[in-house]
Coordinates of C-alpha atoms and ligand atoms in Angstrom, one line a residue:
M1 CA 20.8 11.5 16.7
L2 CA 17.3 10.8 15.5
Q3 CA 17.2 8.2 12.3
T4 CA 14.7 6.3 10.5
P5 CA 13.8 2.7 12.0
R6 CA 16.0 0.0 11.0
G7 CA 15.3 -1.8 7.6
T8 CA 13.6 1.9 6.6
Y9 CA 15.1 4.6 4.6
D10 CA 14.1 8.2 3.2
I11 CA 14.0 8.7 -0.7
L12 CA 15.9 12.2 -1.0
P13 CA 15.3 14.4 -3.6
E14 CA 18.3 13.1 -5.8
D15 CA 16.7 9.9 -6.0
Q16 CA 13.3 10.7 -6.9
P17 CA 13.6 11.0 -10.7
Y18 CA 14.3 7.4 -10.2
W19 CA 11.2 6.7 -8.4
E20 CA 9.1 8.9 -10.4
T21 CA 10.3 7.0 -13.7
V22 CA 9.8 3.4 -12.4
K23 CA 6.3 4.4 -10.9
E24 CA 5.0 6.1 -14.1
S25 CA 6.5 3.5 -16.4
F26 CA 4.9 0.6 -14.6
K27 CA 1.4 2.7 -14.4
Q28 CA 1.4 3.5 -18.1
T29 CA 2.4 -0.2 -19.2
A30 CA -0.4 -1.5 -16.9
L31 CA -2.8 0.9 -18.2
S32 CA -2.1 0.1 -21.9
F33 CA -2.8 -3.4 -21.3
G34 CA -6.1 -2.6 -19.7
F35 CA -5.3 -3.0 -16.1
Q36 CA -7.2 -0.6 -13.7
Q37 CA -5.6 0.8 -10.4
I38 CA -6.8 -0.2 -7.0
T39 CA -5.5 1.2 -3.9
T40 CA -6.0 -0.9 -0.6
P41 CA -5.4 0.5 2.9
L42 CA -1.9 0.0 4.5
L43 CA -4.0 -1.4 7.4
E44 CA -5.7 -4.8 7.2
Y45 CA -7.4 -7.2 9.6
R46 CA -4.9 -9.7 10.5
S47 CA -7.4 -12.5 9.2
V48 CA -6.8 -11.3 5.5
F49 CA -3.3 -12.7 5.6
E50 CA -3.7 -15.5 8.2
K51 CA -6.2 -16.7 5.8
G52 CA -4.7 -15.8 2.4
V53 CA -1.0 -16.1 2.9
G54 CA -1.1 -18.7 5.3
E55 CA -0.9 -18.7 9.0
I56 CA 2.5 -20.7 9.3
T57 CA 4.3 -18.7 6.5
E58 CA 7.2 -16.9 7.7
I59 CA 5.3 -13.9 6.6
V60 CA 2.6 -14.3 8.7
N61 CA 3.9 -16.0 11.4
K62 CA 7.2 -13.6 12.2
Q63 CA 6.9 -10.8 9.9
M64 CA 3.8 -8.8 10.4
Y65 CA 3.6 -5.8 12.2
R66 CA 0.6 -5.3 14.4
V67 CA -0.9 -2.0 14.9
Y68 CA -2.6 -1.1 18.1
R69 CA -4.3 2.2 19.8
S70 CA -1.4 3.7 21.6
D71 CA -3.5 3.8 24.9
L72 CA -4.2 0.2 25.0
S73 CA -1.8 -2.8 25.5
P74 CA -2.0 -5.2 22.5
E75 CA -4.2 -7.6 24.4
E76 CA -6.5 -5.1 25.0
G77 CA -6.9 -4.1 21.1
E78 CA -9.9 -4.8 19.3
E79 CA -10.0 -7.0 16.2
E80 CA -6.3 -7.3 15.3
I81 CA -5.0 -5.1 12.7
V82 CA -1.6 -5.3 11.0
L83 CA 0.5 -3.7 8.5
R84 CA -0.1 -5.1 5.0
P85 CA 2.9 -7.4 4.4
E86 CA 1.8 -8.1 0.6
G87 CA -1.0 -6.8 -1.9
T88 CA -2.6 -9.6 -3.2
A89 CA -4.7 -10.8 -0.2
P90 CA -6.1 -7.5 0.1
V91 CA -7.0 -7.5 -3.7
A92 CA -8.8 -10.7 -3.1
R93 CA -10.6 -9.4 -0.2
A94 CA -11.7 -6.4 -2.3
Y95 CA -12.7 -8.6 -4.8
V96 CA -15.2 -10.7 -2.6
Q97 CA -16.2 -7.3 -0.7
Y98 CA -17.3 -5.5 -3.8
G99 CA -18.9 -8.3 -5.7
M100 CA -16.2 -7.9 -8.4
Q101 CA -17.5 -11.2 -9.9
T102 CA -20.2 -9.3 -11.6
W103 CA -17.9 -6.8 -13.5
V104 CA -16.3 -7.9 -17.0
Q105 CA -14.0 -11.0 -16.1
P106 CA -11.2 -11.1 -16.1
V107 CA -11.0 -8.2 -13.5
K108 CA -7.1 -6.7 -14.1
L109 CA -6.1 -4.7 -11.4
F110 CA -2.5 -3.0 -10.6
Y111 CA -1.3 -1.5 -7.3
L112 CA 1.7 0.6 -6.1
G113 CA 2.7 1.1 -2.5
P114 CA 4.6 0.2 0.6
M115 CA 4.5 -3.2 2.0
F116 CA 5.8 -3.9 5.6
R117 CA 7.7 -7.1 6.8
Y118 CA 9.9 -7.3 9.8
E119 CA 12.7 -8.9 8.0
K120 CA 16.7 -9.0 8.9
P121 CA 17.5 -5.9 6.8
Q122 CA 20.2 -6.7 4.3
H123 CA 21.1 -6.2 0.9
G124 CA 17.8 -5.6 -1.0
R125 CA 15.7 -6.7 2.1
F126 CA 13.9 -3.8 3.9
R127 CA 11.3 -3.6 6.7
Q128 CA 9.2 -1.1 4.7
H129 CA 9.6 -1.8 0.8
Y130 CA 7.4 -0.9 -2.2
Q131 CA 5.8 -3.2 -4.5
F132 CA 4.2 -2.6 -8.0
G133 CA 1.8 -5.4 -8.5
L134 CA -0.6 -6.8 -11.1
E135 CA -3.5 -9.3 -10.3
I136 CA -5.7 -11.0 -13.3
L137 CA -8.8 -12.2 -11.3
G138 CA -11.7 -14.7 -13.1
V139 CA -10.2 -16.8 -15.5
S140 CA -8.2 -19.9 -15.7
D141 CA -6.8 -20.5 -19.0
P142 CA -2.9 -20.6 -19.2
L143 CA -3.1 -18.1 -22.0
V144 CA -3.6 -15.8 -18.9
D145 CA -0.5 -17.2 -17.2
A146 CA 1.3 -16.3 -20.4
F147 CA -0.2 -12.9 -21.0
L148 CA 0.6 -11.8 -17.2
I149 CA 4.3 -13.2 -17.7
G150 CA 4.5 -11.2 -21.1
V151 CA 3.3 -8.0 -19.5
V152 CA 5.7 -8.5 -16.7
N153 CA 8.4 -8.8 -19.6
E154 CA 7.1 -5.5 -21.0
L155 CA 7.3 -3.7 -17.6
Y156 CA 11.0 -4.4 -17.2
Q157 CA 12.0 -3.8 -21.0
N158 CA 10.1 -0.6 -21.0
L159 CA 12.6 0.6 -18.0
G160 CA 15.6 -0.8 -20.1
L161 CA 16.0 -3.9 -18.1
Q162 CA 16.4 -6.7 -20.8
Q163 CA 17.9 -10.3 -20.3
L164 CA 16.4 -11.0 -17.2
T165 CA 15.7 -14.7 -16.2
F166 CA 12.2 -15.9 -15.6
K167 CA 12.1 -19.1 -13.5
I168 CA 9.1 -21.1 -13.8
N169 CA 7.3 -24.1 -12.3
S170 CA 4.0 -25.6 -11.2
I171 CA 3.1 -26.6 -7.8
G172 CA -0.3 -28.3 -8.5
C173 CA -3.8 -28.0 -7.3
P174 CA -6.0 -29.3 -4.7
T175 CA -6.4 -32.7 -6.8
C176 CA -2.6 -33.5 -7.0
R177 CA -1.2 -31.6 -3.8
P178 CA -2.0 -34.0 -1.3
K179 CA -0.3 -36.8 -3.1
M180 CA 2.6 -34.3 -4.0
V181 CA 3.0 -33.4 -0.1
N182 CA 3.2 -37.3 1.0
E183 CA 6.1 -37.9 -1.6
V184 CA 8.0 -34.9 -0.7
V185 CA 7.3 -35.9 3.2
R186 CA 8.3 -39.4 2.5
Y187 CA 11.6 -38.4 0.7
F188 CA 12.7 -36.0 3.1
R189 CA 11.8 -38.1 5.9
A190 CA 14.0 -40.6 5.0
S191 CA 17.1 -38.5 5.8
R192 CA 15.3 -36.1 8.5
E193 CA 18.4 -36.0 10.5
L194 CA 20.4 -34.3 7.4
L195 CA 17.6 -31.5 7.4
C196 CA 18.1 -28.2 9.2
P197 CA 16.0 -27.6 12.5
F198 CA 13.7 -25.2 10.6
C199 CA 13.1 -27.7 7.7
Q200 CA 12.4 -30.4 10.4
T201 CA 9.6 -28.3 11.8
K202 CA 8.4 -27.8 7.8
L203 CA 7.8 -31.6 7.4
T204 CA 4.8 -31.5 9.6
K205 CA 3.6 -28.0 8.7
N206 CA 4.7 -26.9 5.1
P207 CA 6.8 -29.4 3.2
L208 CA 7.0 -28.0 0.0
R209 CA 8.7 -25.1 1.7
I210 CA 11.9 -27.3 2.2
Y211 CA 12.7 -26.8 -1.3
D212 CA 13.2 -23.1 -0.4
C213 CA 16.2 -23.6 2.3
K214 CA 19.7 -22.3 1.4
E215 CA 21.3 -24.3 4.2
E216 CA 24.1 -26.8 2.5
G217 CA 22.9 -29.6 4.2
C218 CA 19.3 -29.4 3.2
Q219 CA 20.6 -28.3 -0.3
Q220 CA 22.4 -31.7 -1.0
L221 CA 18.7 -33.4 -0.1
I222 CA 16.9 -30.8 -2.4
R223 CA 19.3 -31.4 -5.3
N224 CA 18.1 -35.1 -5.8
A225 CA 14.7 -34.6 -4.4
L226 CA 11.6 -35.2 -6.6
V227 CA 10.8 -33.1 -9.4
L228 CA 7.4 -31.5 -8.4
V229 CA 6.0 -31.4 -11.9
D230 CA 6.3 -35.1 -12.4
L231 CA 3.7 -35.4 -9.5
L232 CA 1.3 -33.3 -11.1
C233 CA -2.4 -34.3 -12.0
P234 CA -3.0 -34.4 -15.9
A235 CA -5.1 -31.1 -15.8
C236 CA -2.1 -29.3 -14.0
K237 CA 0.4 -30.8 -16.6
D238 CA -1.5 -29.8 -19.3
H239 CA -2.1 -26.3 -18.2
F240 CA 1.8 -26.1 -17.0
T241 CA 2.7 -27.1 -20.9
Q242 CA 0.0 -24.8 -22.3
T243 CA 1.6 -22.0 -20.6
L244 CA 5.3 -23.0 -21.5
E245 CA 3.9 -23.4 -25.3
Y246 CA 2.3 -19.8 -25.0
L247 CA 5.5 -18.4 -23.6
D248 CA 7.5 -20.1 -26.6
D249 CA 5.2 -18.2 -28.8
L250 CA 5.7 -14.9 -27.3
N251 CA 9.5 -15.7 -27.4
I252 CA 10.0 -15.2 -23.7
P253 CA 12.7 -17.7 -22.7
Y254 CA 12.2 -18.9 -18.9
D255 CA 14.2 -21.6 -17.2
L256 CA 12.2 -24.6 -15.8
D257 CA 13.2 -24.5 -12.1
F258 CA 11.6 -27.4 -10.4
R259 CA 12.8 -26.5 -7.0
L260 CA 10.8 -23.1 -7.0
V261 CA 7.8 -23.0 -4.4
R262 CA 7.7 -19.5 -3.4
G263 CA 7.1 -18.5 0.2
L264 CA 2.9 -17.9 0.4
D265 CA 0.4 -20.6 0.8
Y266 CA -2.1 -19.3 -1.7
Y267 CA -0.4 -20.4 -5.0
T268 CA -1.7 -23.1 -7.0
K269 CA -0.2 -24.5 -10.5
T270 CA 2.1 -21.8 -12.0
V271 CA 4.4 -19.9 -10.0
F272 CA 7.4 -17.8 -11.3
E273 CA 10.0 -15.4 -10.4
V274 CA 12.3 -13.1 -12.2
I275 CA 16.1 -12.7 -11.5
A276 CA 18.5 -10.1 -12.6
Q277 CA 21.7 -12.0 -11.4
E278 CA 22.0 -15.5 -10.1
G279 CA 22.4 -15.4 -6.7
E280 CA 20.6 -12.1 -6.2
P281 CA 17.3 -11.6 -4.4
S282 CA 14.5 -12.0 -6.6
L283 CA 13.5 -8.6 -8.8
G284 CA 9.8 -9.9 -8.6
G285 CA 7.5 -13.0 -8.3
G286 CA 4.0 -14.5 -8.6
G287 CA 1.9 -17.0 -9.7
R288 CA -1.7 -18.6 -9.8
Y289 CA -3.9 -18.6 -6.5
D290 CA -6.9 -20.2 -7.8
Q291 CA -8.6 -21.1 -4.4
L292 CA -7.8 -17.7 -2.6
I293 CA -11.4 -16.0 -3.6
E294 CA -13.6 -19.0 -2.4
L295 CA -11.5 -19.0 0.6
F296 CA -12.5 -15.4 1.3
G297 CA -16.2 -16.4 0.6
G298 CA -16.6 -15.6 -2.9
P299 CA -17.7 -17.7 -5.8
P300 CA -14.9 -20.1 -7.2
T301 CA -12.6 -17.8 -9.2
S302 CA -9.4 -18.4 -10.8
A303 CA -6.7 -15.8 -10.4
I304 CA -2.8 -15.0 -11.1
G305 CA -0.6 -12.2 -10.2
F306 CA 2.9 -10.7 -9.8
A307 CA 4.5 -8.2 -7.7
T308 CA 8.0 -6.5 -7.9
G309 CA 9.7 -4.5 -5.4
L310 CA 10.8 -1.0 -6.6
E311 CA 14.2 -0.5 -4.5
R312 CA 15.5 -4.0 -6.1
V313 CA 14.1 -2.5 -9.7
I314 CA 15.8 0.9 -9.2
E315 CA 19.1 -0.9 -7.7
E316 CA 19.3 -2.9 -10.9
M317 CA 18.9 0.3 -13.2
K318 CA 21.6 2.0 -11.6
A319 CA 24.0 -1.2 -11.6
R320 CA 23.1 -1.2 -15.3
D321 CA 23.7 2.5 -15.7
I322 CA 20.3 3.0 -16.8
K323 CA 19.8 6.8 -16.5
V324 CA 16.4 8.8 -15.9
K325 CA 15.3 12.3 -17.0
P326 CA 16.2 14.6 -14.5
P327 CA 13.6 17.1 -13.1
N328 CA 12.9 20.2 -15.4
P329 CA 15.7 22.6 -14.5
P330 CA 14.8 26.1 -14.3
Q331 CA 15.0 28.1 -17.6
V332 CA 15.6 31.4 -16.2
F333 CA 16.3 32.6 -12.8
L334 CA 15.1 35.8 -11.3
V335 CA 17.5 38.4 -9.2
Y336 CA 16.4 41.5 -7.4
L337 CA 18.5 44.4 -6.2
G338 CA 16.8 46.6 -3.3
E339 CA 13.6 46.5 -1.2
S340 CA 11.0 47.7 -4.0
A341 CA 12.4 45.1 -6.7
K342 CA 12.3 42.6 -4.0
K343 CA 8.7 43.3 -3.9
K344 CA 7.8 43.1 -7.4
S345 CA 10.0 40.0 -7.9
L346 CA 7.7 38.0 -6.0
S347 CA 4.8 38.8 -8.2
L348 CA 6.8 38.6 -11.5
L349 CA 7.8 35.1 -10.3
F350 CA 4.2 33.9 -10.1
A351 CA 3.5 35.8 -13.3
L352 CA 6.0 34.0 -15.3
R353 CA 4.8 30.7 -13.9
H354 CA 1.6 31.1 -15.0
E355 CA 3.1 31.8 -18.7
G356 CA 4.5 28.6 -18.2
L357 CA 8.3 29.2 -17.4
Q358 CA 9.9 27.6 -15.0
V359 CA 11.7 30.2 -12.9
G360 CA 14.4 29.7 -10.5
F361 CA 14.6 32.3 -7.3
A362 CA 17.1 32.6 -4.6
L363 CA 14.2 33.1 -1.8
G364 CA 15.2 35.7 0.8
K365 CA 18.9 35.9 -0.4
E366 CA 19.9 39.9 -0.6
S367 CA 23.2 40.0 -2.0
L368 CA 23.6 40.0 -5.6
R369 CA 26.8 37.7 -5.6
S370 CA 24.9 35.1 -3.8
Q371 CA 21.9 35.1 -6.1
L372 CA 24.1 34.9 -9.0
K373 CA 25.9 32.1 -7.5
T374 CA 22.8 30.0 -7.2
A375 CA 22.0 30.8 -10.7
D376 CA 25.1 29.8 -11.7
K377 CA 24.8 26.3 -9.8
L378 CA 21.6 25.6 -11.7
K379 CA 22.9 26.5 -14.9
V380 CA 20.2 28.5 -16.0
P381 CA 20.7 29.8 -19.7
F382 CA 19.2 33.5 -18.6
V383 CA 19.0 35.5 -15.7
L384 CA 16.5 38.3 -15.1
I385 CA 17.5 41.2 -12.9
L386 CA 15.2 43.5 -11.5
G387 CA 17.1 46.6 -9.9
Q388 CA 15.5 49.9 -8.0
K389 CA 15.7 51.7 -11.5
E390 CA 14.0 48.6 -13.6
S391 CA 11.6 48.3 -10.9
K392 CA 10.6 51.9 -11.2
E393 CA 10.3 51.9 -14.9
G394 CA 8.6 48.4 -15.2
T395 CA 11.5 46.9 -17.0
V396 CA 13.9 44.0 -16.4
I397 CA 17.2 43.1 -17.6
I398 CA 17.7 39.8 -19.4
R399 CA 21.3 38.5 -19.0
D400 CA 22.6 35.8 -21.3
M401 CA 24.7 33.7 -19.4
D402 CA 26.6 32.1 -21.9
S403 CA 27.5 35.6 -23.9
G404 CA 27.0 37.8 -21.2
A405 CA 25.1 39.9 -23.3
Q406 CA 22.2 42.1 -21.5
E407 CA 19.3 43.7 -22.8
T408 CA 16.6 45.7 -20.8
V409 CA 13.0 45.0 -21.7
E410 CA 9.7 45.9 -20.9
I411 CA 8.1 43.6 -18.0
K412 CA 4.9 43.1 -19.9
K413 CA 6.9 42.2 -23.2
L414 CA 9.0 39.7 -21.1
P415 CA 7.0 36.5 -21.7
G416 CA 6.8 36.8 -25.5
I417 CA 10.6 37.6 -25.6
L418 CA 11.6 34.6 -23.3
R419 CA 9.2 32.3 -25.4
K420 CA 11.0 33.1 -28.4
K421 CA 14.4 32.6 -26.9
F422 CA 13.5 29.3 -25.8
T423 CA 11.9 28.1 -29.4
K424 CA 15.1 29.5 -31.4
Ligands
HAM1 P1 6.9 -11.8 -2.8 O1 7.7 -12.7 -3.6 O2 6.7 -12.0 -1.3 O3 5.4 -11.8 -3.4 O4 7.2 -10.0 -3.2 C1 7.3 -9.9 -4.3 C2 8.6 -8.8 -4.7 O5 8.6 -7.9 -3.6 C3 9.8 -9.7 -4.5 O6 10.3 -10.4 -5.6 C4 11.0 -8.3 -4.2 O7 11.1 -7.7 -5.1 C5 9.8 -7.5 -3.3 N1 10.2 -7.8 -1.9 C6 9.4 -8.8 -0.8 N2 10.2 -8.5 0.2 C7 11.0 -7.4 0.4 C8 11.5 -6.8 1.3 N3 11.5 -7.1 2.6 N4 12.6 -5.9 0.8 C9 12.6 -5.2 -0.4 N5 11.9 -6.0 -1.5 C10 11.0 -6.9 -1.1 C11 4.4 -11.1 -2.9 O8 4.5 -10.4 -2.3 C12 3.3 -11.7 -3.9 N6 1.9 -10.9 -3.4 C13 3.4 -11.6 -5.4 C14 2.1 -11.9 -6.1 C15 1.0 -10.9 -6.5 N7 1.5 -13.3 -6.1 C16 0.5 -13.3 -6.9 N8 -0.1 -12.0 -7.0

């Protein structure tokens, strides 16, 4: 049997109301705070992520899907194209490509779409997942950090997701990072043999990421490891303190998490994650990336952003029994009897639709019983019956499904009569 590839899934009709509700709510919240939508391609040059996210991060190193022409072997491909694993590097690429530094700053953008990561599929982790993201480019003030986290809080609250945990940390800037990395390496190197093999490689390649490791041996060392904010330069410390003060003003509770480092190399200063339940994968995460635009050939430009996975948001809504509005059910159901009525019913269906009525129709079903059965299943309040006689006379029977009462009316008066019934 043919199936979806591992780590991917179909969104079936019954789940669509969740997806539509979440997408629409996120979009409206972002628009109301002055964000504009950007849509970047699913395909990007590999270098966008290699440079942006970092060559030695797991996302770039192990999880990117390469795309090449089906008649060429990977080696014969032209410049390497990949399926995007995340949305920030493409937005930074677009900022430079379109010279957005000449736009009114900060440029506030949002995006929504699928991302691809070759991960081991498990609870809340897919190979194709959907992200909603926000990016604010062009301003370095800590007020922006707090503003963004405030908007994120609203995004979730507007969906009924309250009492989430915001974990926050600062991982410094190019001024304090080298010293920070040196100290971290010195600490972990002293107990190198207790680190897992992967963390031993991180010692030389990406030492801060050791803080991310879930292995018990590493965890023991991490528990007593250096607190990164103690190693911040005065400017970063000040930025962090001010961000926290603004969050206090907004009454957004947060947990200082001195072990939070995040998995992408572009981060500087503030990093944060949103958690629904301790031990569960994060609902969303983000942070500052003050060097990325320059790295892509643009002018020095501060920026901060956030993204959340739609699958995880929807799962959390279901876990909390948050209901969404089902799609509009049909208001009337059209039933026909005999050949000429069948023919007429098709144009009647479109005419009623043009009058703004939601019309159900048992397409192609002949027997009255099976047509009425469908109407019953849909719980439609009124059924319109078009028989041979009615078809000839230009009339139709309206049957009230609750009381069983029937009345015959002229087709041309039907929209007016139905409208009256629905405004009662
Ligand atoms: P990220 O933490 O890699 O950050 O992903 C953001 C969110 O996407 C996660 O919190 C999670 O909800 C969802 N997510 C990530 N990977 C998967 C997966 N395999 N399956 C299901 N959901 C997943 C970023 O991507 C950054 N671009 C966020 C950002 C924006 N930073 C600054 N601006």
